[in-house]
Coordinates of C-alpha atoms and ligand atoms in Angstrom, one line a residue:
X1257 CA 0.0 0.0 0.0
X1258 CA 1.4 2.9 -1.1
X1259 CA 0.4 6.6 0.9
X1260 CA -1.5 7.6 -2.8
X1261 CA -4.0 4.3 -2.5
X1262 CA -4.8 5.4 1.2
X1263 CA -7.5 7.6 0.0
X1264 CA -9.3 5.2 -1.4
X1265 CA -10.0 3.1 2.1
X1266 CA -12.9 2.5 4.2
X1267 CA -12.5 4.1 7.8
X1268 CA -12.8 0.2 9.3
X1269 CA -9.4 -0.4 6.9
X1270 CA -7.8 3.0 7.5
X1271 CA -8.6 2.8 11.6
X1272 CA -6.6 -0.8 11.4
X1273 CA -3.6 0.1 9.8
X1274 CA -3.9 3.4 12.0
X1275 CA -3.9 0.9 14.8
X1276 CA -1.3 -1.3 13.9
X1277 CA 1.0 1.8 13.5
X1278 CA 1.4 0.9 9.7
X1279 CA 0.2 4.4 8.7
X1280 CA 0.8 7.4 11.2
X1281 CA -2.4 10.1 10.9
X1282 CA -0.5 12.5 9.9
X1283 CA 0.2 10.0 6.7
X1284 CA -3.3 9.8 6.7
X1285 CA -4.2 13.8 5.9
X1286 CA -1.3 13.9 3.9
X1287 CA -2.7 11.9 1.3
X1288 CA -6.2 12.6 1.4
X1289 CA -4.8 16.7 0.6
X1290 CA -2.8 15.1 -2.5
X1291 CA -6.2 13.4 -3.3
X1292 CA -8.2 16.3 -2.8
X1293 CA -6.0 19.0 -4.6
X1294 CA -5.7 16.2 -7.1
X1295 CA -10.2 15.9 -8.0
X1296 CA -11.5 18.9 -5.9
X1297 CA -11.0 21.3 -8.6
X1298 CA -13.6 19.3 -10.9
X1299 CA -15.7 17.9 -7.9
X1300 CA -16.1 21.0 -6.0
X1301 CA -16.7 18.7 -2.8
X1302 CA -15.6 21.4 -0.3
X1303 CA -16.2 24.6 0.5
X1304 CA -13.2 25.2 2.6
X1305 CA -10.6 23.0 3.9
X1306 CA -8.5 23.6 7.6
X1307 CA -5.9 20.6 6.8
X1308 CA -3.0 22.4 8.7
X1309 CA -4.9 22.5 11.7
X1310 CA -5.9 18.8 11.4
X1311 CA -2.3 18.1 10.7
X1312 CA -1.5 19.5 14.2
X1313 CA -4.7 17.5 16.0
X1314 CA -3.0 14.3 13.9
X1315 CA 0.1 14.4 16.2
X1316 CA -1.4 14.5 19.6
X1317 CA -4.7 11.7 18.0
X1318 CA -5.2 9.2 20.4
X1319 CA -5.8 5.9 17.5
X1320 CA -6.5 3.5 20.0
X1321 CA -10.1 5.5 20.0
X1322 CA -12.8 3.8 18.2
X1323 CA -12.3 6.8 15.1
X1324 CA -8.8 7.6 16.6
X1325 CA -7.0 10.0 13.7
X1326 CA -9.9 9.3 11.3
X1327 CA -10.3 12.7 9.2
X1328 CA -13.8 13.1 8.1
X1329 CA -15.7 15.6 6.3
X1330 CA -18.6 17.7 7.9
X1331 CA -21.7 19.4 5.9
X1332 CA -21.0 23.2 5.9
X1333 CA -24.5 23.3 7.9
X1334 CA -23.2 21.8 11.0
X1335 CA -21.0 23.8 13.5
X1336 CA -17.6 23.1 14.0
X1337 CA -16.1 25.7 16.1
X1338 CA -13.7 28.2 14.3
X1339 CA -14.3 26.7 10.8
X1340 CA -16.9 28.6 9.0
X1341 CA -20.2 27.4 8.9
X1342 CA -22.3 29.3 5.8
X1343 CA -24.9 26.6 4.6
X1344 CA -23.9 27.6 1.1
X1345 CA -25.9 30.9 1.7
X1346 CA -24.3 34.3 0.9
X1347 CA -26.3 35.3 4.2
X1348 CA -23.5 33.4 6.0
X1349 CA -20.5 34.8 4.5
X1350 CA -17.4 34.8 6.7
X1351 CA -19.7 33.5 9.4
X1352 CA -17.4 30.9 11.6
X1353 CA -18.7 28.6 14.0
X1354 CA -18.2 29.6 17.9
X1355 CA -18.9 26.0 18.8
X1356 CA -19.4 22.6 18.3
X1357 CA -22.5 20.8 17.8
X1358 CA -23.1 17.9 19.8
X1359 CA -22.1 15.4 16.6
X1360 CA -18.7 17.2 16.1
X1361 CA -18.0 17.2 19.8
X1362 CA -18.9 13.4 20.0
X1363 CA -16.4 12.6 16.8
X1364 CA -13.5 14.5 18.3
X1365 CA -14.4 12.5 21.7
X1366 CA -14.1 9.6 19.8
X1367 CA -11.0 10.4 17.8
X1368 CA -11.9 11.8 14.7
X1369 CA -10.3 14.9 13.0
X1370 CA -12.9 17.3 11.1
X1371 CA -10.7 18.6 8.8
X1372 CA -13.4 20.5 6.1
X1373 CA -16.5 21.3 4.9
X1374 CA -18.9 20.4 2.3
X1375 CA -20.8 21.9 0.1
X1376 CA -24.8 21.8 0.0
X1377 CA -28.1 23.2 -1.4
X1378 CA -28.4 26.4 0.4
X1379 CA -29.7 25.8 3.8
X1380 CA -30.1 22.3 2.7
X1381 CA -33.0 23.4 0.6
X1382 CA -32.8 21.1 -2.8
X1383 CA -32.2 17.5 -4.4
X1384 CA -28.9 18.2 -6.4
X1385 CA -26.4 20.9 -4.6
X1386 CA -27.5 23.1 -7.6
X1387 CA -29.1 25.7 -4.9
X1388 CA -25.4 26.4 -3.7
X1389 CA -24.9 30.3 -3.5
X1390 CA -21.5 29.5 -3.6
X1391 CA -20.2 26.4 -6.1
X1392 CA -21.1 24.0 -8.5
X1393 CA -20.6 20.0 -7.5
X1394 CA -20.0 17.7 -10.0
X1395 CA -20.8 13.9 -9.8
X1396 CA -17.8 12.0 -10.0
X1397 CA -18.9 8.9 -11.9
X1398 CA -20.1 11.4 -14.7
X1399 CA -18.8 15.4 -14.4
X1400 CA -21.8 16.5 -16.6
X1401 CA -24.2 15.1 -13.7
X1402 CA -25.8 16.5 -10.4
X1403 CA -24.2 14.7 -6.9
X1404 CA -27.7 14.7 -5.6
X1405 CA -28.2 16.8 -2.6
X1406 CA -28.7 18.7 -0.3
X1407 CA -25.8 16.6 0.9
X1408 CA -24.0 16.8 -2.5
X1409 CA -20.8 17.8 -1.5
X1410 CA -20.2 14.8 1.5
X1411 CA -21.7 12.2 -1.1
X1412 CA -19.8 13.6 -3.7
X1413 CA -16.2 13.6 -2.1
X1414 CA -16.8 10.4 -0.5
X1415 CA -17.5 9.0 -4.1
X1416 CA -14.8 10.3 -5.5
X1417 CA -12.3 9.1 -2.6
X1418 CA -11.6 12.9 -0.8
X1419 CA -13.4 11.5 2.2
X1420 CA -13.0 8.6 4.1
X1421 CA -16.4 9.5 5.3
X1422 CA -18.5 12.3 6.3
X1423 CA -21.5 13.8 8.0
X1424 CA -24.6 15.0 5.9
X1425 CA -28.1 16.1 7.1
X1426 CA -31.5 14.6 5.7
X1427 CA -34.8 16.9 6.1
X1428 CA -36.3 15.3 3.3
X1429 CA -33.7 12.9 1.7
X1430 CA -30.6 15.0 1.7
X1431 CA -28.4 12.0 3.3
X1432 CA -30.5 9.4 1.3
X1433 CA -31.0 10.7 -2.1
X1434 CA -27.3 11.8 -3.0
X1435 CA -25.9 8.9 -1.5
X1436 CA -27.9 6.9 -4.2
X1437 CA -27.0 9.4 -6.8
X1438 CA -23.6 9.3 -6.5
X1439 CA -22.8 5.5 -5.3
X1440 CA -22.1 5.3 -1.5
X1441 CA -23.6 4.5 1.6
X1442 CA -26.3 7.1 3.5
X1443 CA -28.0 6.9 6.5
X1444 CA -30.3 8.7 7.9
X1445 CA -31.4 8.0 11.9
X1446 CA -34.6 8.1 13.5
X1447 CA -35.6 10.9 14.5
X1448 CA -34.4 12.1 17.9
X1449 CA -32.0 9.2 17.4
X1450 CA -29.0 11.7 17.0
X1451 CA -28.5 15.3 18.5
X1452 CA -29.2 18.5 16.3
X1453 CA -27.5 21.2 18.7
X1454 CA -25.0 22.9 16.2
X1455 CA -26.9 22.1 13.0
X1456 CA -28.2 25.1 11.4
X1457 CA -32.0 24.3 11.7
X1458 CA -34.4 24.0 8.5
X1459 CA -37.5 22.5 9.4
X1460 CA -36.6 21.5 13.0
X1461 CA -39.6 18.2 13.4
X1462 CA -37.9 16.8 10.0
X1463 CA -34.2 17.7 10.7
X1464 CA -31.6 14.6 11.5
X1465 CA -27.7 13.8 11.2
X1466 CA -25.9 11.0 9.8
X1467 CA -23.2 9.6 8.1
X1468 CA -21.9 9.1 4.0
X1469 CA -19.8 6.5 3.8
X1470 CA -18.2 4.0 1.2
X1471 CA -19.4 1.0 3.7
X1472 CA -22.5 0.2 6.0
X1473 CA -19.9 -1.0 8.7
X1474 CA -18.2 2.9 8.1
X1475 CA -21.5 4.0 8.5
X1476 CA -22.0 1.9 12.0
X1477 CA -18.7 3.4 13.2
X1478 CA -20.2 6.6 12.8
X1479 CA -23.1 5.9 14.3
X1480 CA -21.9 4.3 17.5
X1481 CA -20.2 8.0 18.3
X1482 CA -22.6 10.3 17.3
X1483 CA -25.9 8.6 18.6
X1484 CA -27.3 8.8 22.0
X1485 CA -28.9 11.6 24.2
X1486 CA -28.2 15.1 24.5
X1487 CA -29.5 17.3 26.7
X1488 CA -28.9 20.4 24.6
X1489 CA -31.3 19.3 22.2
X1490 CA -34.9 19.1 23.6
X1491 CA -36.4 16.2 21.0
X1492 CA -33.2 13.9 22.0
X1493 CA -34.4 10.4 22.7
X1494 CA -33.3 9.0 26.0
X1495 CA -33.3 5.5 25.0
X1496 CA -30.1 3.1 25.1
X1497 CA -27.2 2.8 22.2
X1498 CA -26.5 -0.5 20.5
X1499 CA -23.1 -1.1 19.6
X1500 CA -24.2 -1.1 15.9
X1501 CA -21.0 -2.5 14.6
X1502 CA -21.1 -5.5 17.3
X1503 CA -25.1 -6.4 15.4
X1504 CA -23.5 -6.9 11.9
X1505 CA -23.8 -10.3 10.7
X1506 CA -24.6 -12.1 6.9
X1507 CA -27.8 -13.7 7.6
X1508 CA -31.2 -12.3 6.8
X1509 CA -33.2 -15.9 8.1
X1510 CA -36.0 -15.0 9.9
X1511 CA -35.9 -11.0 8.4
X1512 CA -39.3 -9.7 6.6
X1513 CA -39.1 -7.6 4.3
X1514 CA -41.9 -5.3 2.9
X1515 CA -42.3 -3.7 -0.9
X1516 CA -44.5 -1.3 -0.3
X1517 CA -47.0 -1.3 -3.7
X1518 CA -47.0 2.2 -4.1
X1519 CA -43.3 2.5 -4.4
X1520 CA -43.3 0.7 -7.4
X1521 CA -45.1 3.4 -9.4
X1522 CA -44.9 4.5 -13.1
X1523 CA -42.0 6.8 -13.7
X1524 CA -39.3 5.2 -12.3
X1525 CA -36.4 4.4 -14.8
X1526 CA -36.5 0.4 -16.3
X1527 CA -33.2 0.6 -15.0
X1528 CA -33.2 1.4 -11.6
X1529 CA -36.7 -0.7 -11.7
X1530 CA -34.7 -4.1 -13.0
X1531 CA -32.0 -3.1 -10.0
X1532 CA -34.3 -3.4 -7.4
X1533 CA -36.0 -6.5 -8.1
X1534 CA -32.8 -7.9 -8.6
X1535 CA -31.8 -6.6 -5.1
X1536 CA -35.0 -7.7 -3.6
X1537 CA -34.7 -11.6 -4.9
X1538 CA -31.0 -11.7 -3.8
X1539 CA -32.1 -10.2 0.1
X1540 CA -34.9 -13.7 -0.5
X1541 CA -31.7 -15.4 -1.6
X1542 CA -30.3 -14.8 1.5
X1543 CA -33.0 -16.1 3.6
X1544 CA -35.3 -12.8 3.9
X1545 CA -39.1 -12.9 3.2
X1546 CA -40.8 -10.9 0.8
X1547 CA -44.0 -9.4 1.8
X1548 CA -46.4 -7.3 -0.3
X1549 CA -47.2 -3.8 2.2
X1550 CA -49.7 -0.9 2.1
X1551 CA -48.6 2.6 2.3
X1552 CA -52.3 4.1 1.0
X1553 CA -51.5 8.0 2.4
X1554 CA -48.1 7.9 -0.2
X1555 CA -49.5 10.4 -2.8
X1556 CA -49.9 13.4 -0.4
X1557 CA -46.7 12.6 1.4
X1558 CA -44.9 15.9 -1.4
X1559 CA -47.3 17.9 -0.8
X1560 CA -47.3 17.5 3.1
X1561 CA -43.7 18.0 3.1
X1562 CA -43.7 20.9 1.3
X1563 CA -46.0 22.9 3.3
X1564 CA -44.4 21.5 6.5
X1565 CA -40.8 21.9 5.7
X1566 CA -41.7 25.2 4.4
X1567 CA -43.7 26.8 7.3
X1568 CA -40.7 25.6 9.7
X1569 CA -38.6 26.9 7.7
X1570 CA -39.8 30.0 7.2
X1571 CA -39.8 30.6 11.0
X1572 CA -36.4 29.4 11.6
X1573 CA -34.8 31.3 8.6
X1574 CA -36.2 34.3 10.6
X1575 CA -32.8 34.5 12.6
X1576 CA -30.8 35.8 9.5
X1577 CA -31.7 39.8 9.6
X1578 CA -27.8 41.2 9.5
X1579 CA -27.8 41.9 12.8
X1580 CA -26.6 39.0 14.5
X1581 CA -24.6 36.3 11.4
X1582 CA -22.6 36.8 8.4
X1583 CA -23.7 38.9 5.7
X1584 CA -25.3 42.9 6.5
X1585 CA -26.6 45.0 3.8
X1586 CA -25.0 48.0 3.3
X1587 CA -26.1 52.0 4.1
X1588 CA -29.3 51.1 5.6
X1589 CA -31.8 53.8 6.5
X1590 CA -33.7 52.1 9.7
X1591 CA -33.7 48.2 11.1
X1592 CA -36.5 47.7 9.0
X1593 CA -34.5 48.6 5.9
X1594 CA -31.9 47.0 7.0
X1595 CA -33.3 43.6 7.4
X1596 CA -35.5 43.9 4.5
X1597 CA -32.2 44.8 2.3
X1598 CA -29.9 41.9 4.2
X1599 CA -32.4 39.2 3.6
X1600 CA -32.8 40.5 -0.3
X1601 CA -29.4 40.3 -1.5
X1602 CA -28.4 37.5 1.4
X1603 CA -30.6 34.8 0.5
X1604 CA -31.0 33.1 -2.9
X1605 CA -34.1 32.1 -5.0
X1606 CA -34.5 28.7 -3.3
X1607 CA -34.8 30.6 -0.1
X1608 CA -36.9 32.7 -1.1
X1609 CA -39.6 30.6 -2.4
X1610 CA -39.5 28.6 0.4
X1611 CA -39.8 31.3 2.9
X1612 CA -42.9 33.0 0.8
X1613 CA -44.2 29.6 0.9
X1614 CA -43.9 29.0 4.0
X1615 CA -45.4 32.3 5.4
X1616 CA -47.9 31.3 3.3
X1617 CA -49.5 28.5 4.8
X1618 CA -48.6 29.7 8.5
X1619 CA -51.0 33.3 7.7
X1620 CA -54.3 33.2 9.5
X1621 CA -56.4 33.0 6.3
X1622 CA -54.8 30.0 5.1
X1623 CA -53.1 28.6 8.2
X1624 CA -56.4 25.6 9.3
X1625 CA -56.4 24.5 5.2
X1626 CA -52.7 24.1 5.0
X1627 CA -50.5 24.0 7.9
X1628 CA -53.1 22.4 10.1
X1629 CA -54.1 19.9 7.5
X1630 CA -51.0 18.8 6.5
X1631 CA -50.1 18.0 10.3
X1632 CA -53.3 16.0 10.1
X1633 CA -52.1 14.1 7.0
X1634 CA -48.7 13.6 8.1
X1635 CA -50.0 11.5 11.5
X1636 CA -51.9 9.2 8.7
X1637 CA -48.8 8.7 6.9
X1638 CA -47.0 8.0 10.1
X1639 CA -49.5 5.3 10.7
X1640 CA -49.2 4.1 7.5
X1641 CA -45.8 3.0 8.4
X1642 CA -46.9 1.7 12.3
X1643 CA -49.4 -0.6 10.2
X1644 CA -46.7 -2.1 7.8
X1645 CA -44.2 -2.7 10.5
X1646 CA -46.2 -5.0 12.3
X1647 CA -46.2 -6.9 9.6
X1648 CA -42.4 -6.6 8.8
X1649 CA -38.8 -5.7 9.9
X1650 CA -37.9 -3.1 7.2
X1651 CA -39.1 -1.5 3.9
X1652 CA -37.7 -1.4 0.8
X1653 CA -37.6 0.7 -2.6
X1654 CA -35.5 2.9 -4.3
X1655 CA -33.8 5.7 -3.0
X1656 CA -34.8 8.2 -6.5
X1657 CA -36.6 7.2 -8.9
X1658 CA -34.0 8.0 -11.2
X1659 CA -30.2 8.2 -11.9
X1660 CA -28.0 11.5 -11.4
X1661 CA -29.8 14.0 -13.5
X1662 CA -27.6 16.5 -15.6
X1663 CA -26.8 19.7 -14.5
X1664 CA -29.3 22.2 -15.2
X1665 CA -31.8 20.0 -16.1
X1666 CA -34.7 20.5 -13.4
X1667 CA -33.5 24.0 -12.4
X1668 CA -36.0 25.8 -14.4
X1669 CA -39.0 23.1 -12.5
X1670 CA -39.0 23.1 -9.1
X1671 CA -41.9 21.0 -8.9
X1672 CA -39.9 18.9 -11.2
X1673 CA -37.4 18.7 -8.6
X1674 CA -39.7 18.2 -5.7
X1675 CA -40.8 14.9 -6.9
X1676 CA -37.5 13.6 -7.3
X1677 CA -37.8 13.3 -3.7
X1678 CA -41.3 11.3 -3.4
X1679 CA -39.3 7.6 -2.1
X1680 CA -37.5 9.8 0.7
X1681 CA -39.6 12.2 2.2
X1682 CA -42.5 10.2 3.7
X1683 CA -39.8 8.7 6.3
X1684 CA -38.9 11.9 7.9
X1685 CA -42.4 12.9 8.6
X1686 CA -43.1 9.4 10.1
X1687 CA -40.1 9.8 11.6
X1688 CA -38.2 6.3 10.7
X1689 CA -34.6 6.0 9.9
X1690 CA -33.4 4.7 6.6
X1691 CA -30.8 4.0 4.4
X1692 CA -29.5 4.3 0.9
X1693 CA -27.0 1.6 -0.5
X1694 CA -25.3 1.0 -3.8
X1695 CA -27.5 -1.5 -5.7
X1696 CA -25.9 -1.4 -9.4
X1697 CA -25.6 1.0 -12.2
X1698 CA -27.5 2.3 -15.5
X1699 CA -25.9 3.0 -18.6
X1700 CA -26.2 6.1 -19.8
X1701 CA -24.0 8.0 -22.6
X1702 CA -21.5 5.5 -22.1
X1703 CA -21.5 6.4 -18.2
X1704 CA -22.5 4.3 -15.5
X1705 CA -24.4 5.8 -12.9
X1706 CA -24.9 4.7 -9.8
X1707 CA -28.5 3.1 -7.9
X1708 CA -29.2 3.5 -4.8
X1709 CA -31.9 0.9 -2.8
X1710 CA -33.6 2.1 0.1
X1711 CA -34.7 0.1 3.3
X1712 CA -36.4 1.9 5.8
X1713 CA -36.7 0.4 9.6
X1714 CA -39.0 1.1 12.5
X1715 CA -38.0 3.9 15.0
X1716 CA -34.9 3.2 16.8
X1717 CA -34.4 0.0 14.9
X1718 CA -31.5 1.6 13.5
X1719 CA -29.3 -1.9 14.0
X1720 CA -31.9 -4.6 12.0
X1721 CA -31.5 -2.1 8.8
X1722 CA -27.8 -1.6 9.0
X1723 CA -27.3 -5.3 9.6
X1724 CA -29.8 -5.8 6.7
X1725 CA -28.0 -3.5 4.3
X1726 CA -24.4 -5.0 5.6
X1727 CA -25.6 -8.5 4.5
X1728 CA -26.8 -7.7 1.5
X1729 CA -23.6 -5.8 0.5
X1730 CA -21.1 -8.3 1.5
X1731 CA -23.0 -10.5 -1.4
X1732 CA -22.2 -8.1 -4.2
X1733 CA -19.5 -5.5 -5.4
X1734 CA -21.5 -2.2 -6.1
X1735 CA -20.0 -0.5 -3.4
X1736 CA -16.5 -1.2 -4.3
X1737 CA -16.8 -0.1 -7.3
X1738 CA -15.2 3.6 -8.2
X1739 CA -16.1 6.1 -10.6
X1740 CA -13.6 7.0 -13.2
X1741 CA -12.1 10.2 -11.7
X1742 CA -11.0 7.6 -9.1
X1743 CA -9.1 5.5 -11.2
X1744 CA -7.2 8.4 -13.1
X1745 CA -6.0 10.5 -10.4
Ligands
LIG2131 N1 -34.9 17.8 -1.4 C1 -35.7 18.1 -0.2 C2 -35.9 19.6 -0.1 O1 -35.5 20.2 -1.0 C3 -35.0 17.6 1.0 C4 -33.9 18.4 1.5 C5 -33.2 17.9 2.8 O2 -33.4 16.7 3.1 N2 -32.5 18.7 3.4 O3 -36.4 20.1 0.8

């Protein structure tokens, strides 16, 4: 192993040779700058980078710690204190973190070095990092293609071998959906499962942390750090930790699995279709059962969403006036002016809508036959998913309906690109933790893109679908697969 193949690792291989003493973390950083100055340039992965401080926290790293001198990569939406923190939002400019959130806290505690940050849909508002005020990310299996997003930039660099791993957050599908689109591992916890203190709130009932990884067992390793109560965070669950990497096994005897029927809808791509099934008969392979579930509320779980996330956000976004973060407008004439101006030129069109939409449905003319409503409706969709897990252990479909999408394709439709995120979104407002694994590829143009199978557990059953999705990938090679920006660098 030479230090230029040590990008390419799994945090499981790089923490052993760590441990061993084989590869010093210092070593470690080195490369993964080498890798990063090498593909960042045509990824745009990061939004800023604080290596020569990490090089400094790789000589005191304790790697006898469960992520001892493990660097990892944090969305630019969570704090890290004195690395900025600007959700991709020109509202945020220069803005630096004056602590840690909880997760960040809990990774250094466990031996991990943050060393940058990613980029994102602003505020995490999107499906393909487009919404950045800041940068374009590329997908690395085809540079012509969207990562996916709002994680984009930790799926991306994972993909593409700048990350060994990295934290994203999922509202709505951000952890889920670019994982899929750009060929890694995404999880997204249930809700309450993980702490939120220090993430830059977006619709706060939706809101939860997790890893991007190249490996479910990376993905365990993150999760056995980061989950657990916090106090700092009023919806914390108080509920015991697996050790999740200590539940892996190969066998799925005695699992059920559900397809839900209205999953497997008209407008999802031949391809990914044909992946699935294929995935779905190889879990049955493996000793699973295959059970046919009802979801009836699916169809109005967009909708819901959208007036939900909106109205949260809308209040939370409320915060950002040039008076306390980041960007001011210039030459005011009175407060008013001033945060009228600030928010103008500080947030982008995304934003925007969202925060007009989201007024919206909160006004007192409108408030009972949107906002109410849709609360209404999202406690049916919730028991959809009660009702189907007494029946079964986990869920499965796809993660998007379709492959990485190119590049200014859906920017001019947002609706367009709301839909993309109809397989995701119904598991944040039940609540339910899920995650997104490599399942094969499509051909497109002569480029194969990446597919992405979703399984989606009970609440707090966290371990059953990691230990599904491990036992399924150990039977096939997707996930070690890497796109060609790997192989040339
Ligand atoms: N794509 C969804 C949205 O635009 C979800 C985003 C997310 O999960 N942060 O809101």
């Amino acid at each position: 192993m030479t230090e230029k193949d040590l990008p390419a690792l799994s945090i499981a291989d790089l923490q052993s040779l760590l441990r061993r003493r084989e590869v010093s973390a210092r070593e470690a950083i080195g490369a993964l700058r080498e890798r990063i100055e090498a593909v960042d340039g045509e990824i745009g992965a990061y939004l800023s980078l604080d290596i020569d401080a990490a090089l400094k926290e790789a000589d005191t790293a304790n790697v006898d710690l469960p992520l001892g001198g493990v660097p990892l990569a944090i969305k630019d939406i969570i704090n890290v204190m004195g690395q900025p923190c600007t959700c991709a939002s020109k509202i945020l400019r220069g803005y630096r973190a004056e602590y840690n959130a909880t997760v960040v806290q809990r990774l250094r505690a466990a031996g991990a070095i943050p060393f940058g940050k990613t980029n994102l849909d602003e505020f995490a508002m999107g499906s393909s990092t487009e919404n950045s005020a800041v940068k374009l990310t590329r997908n690395p299996w085809d540079l012509s293609r969207v990562p996916g997003g709002s994680s984009g930039g930790s799926a991306a660099a994972v993909a593409a071998d700048a990350a060994f791993g990295a934290l994203g957050s999922d509202t709505g599908g951000s952890i889920r959906q670019p994982a899929a689109l750009s060929g890694v591992v995404g999880f997204k916890p249930t809700y309450g499962r993980v702490s939120r203190f220090g993430l830059v709130a977006f619709a706060s009932s939706l809101d939860q942390i997790g890893p991007l990884t190249k490996t479910v067992r990376d993905s365990c390793l993150i999760m056995n750090a980061i989950a657990g109560h916090d106090p700092q965070d009023s919806t914390s669950l108080d509920e015991p930790v697996p050790d999740y990497v200590a539940k892996l096994g190969n066998d799925l005897r005695g699992v059920r699995l559900g397809v839900p029927k209205e999953y497997m809808i008209e407008g999802i791509d031949p391809q990914v279709k044909a992946a699935i099934d294929a995935a779905v008969k190889q879990m049955n392979s493996l000793g699973a059962e295959i059970v046919d579930v009802s979801l009836p509320h699916t169809d109005y779980a967009v909708a819901v969403y959208y007036i939900l996330a909106t109205a949260e956000a809308s209040a939370n976004l409320a915060r950002f006036d040039g008076v306390r973060y980041g960007f001011r407008a210039e030459n005011p004439r009175d407060m008013l002016d001033l945060y009228g101006h600030t928010r103008e030129q500080g947030f982008g069109p995304e934003v925007k809508r969202r925060i007009i939409l989201g007024t919206y449905v909160l006004s007192s003319g409108y408030y009972d036959a949107y906002y109410l409503r849709a609360q209404k409706v999202r406690e049916l969709i919730r028991r959809d998913f009660a009702e189907a897990f007494e029946k079964v252990d986990a869920l499965i479909s796809p993660t998007s309906p379709v492959p990485a999408f190119k590049l200014g394709e859906r920017t001019a439709d947002p609706l367009q690109m709301y839909l993309a995120d109809i397989f995701t979104i119904a598991a944040n407002l039940a609540g339910i933790c899920g995650i997104s694994v490599p399942c094969g590829f499509t051909e497109v143009d002569g480029h194969r893109l990446p597919i992405g199978l979703q399984l989606l557990g009970k609440p707090l059953d966290e371990a059953r679908i990691l230990q599904i999705a491990h036992a399924y990938e150990q039977t096939t090679d997707w996930h070690k697969a890497r796109p060609p920006i790997a192989a040339t660098k």
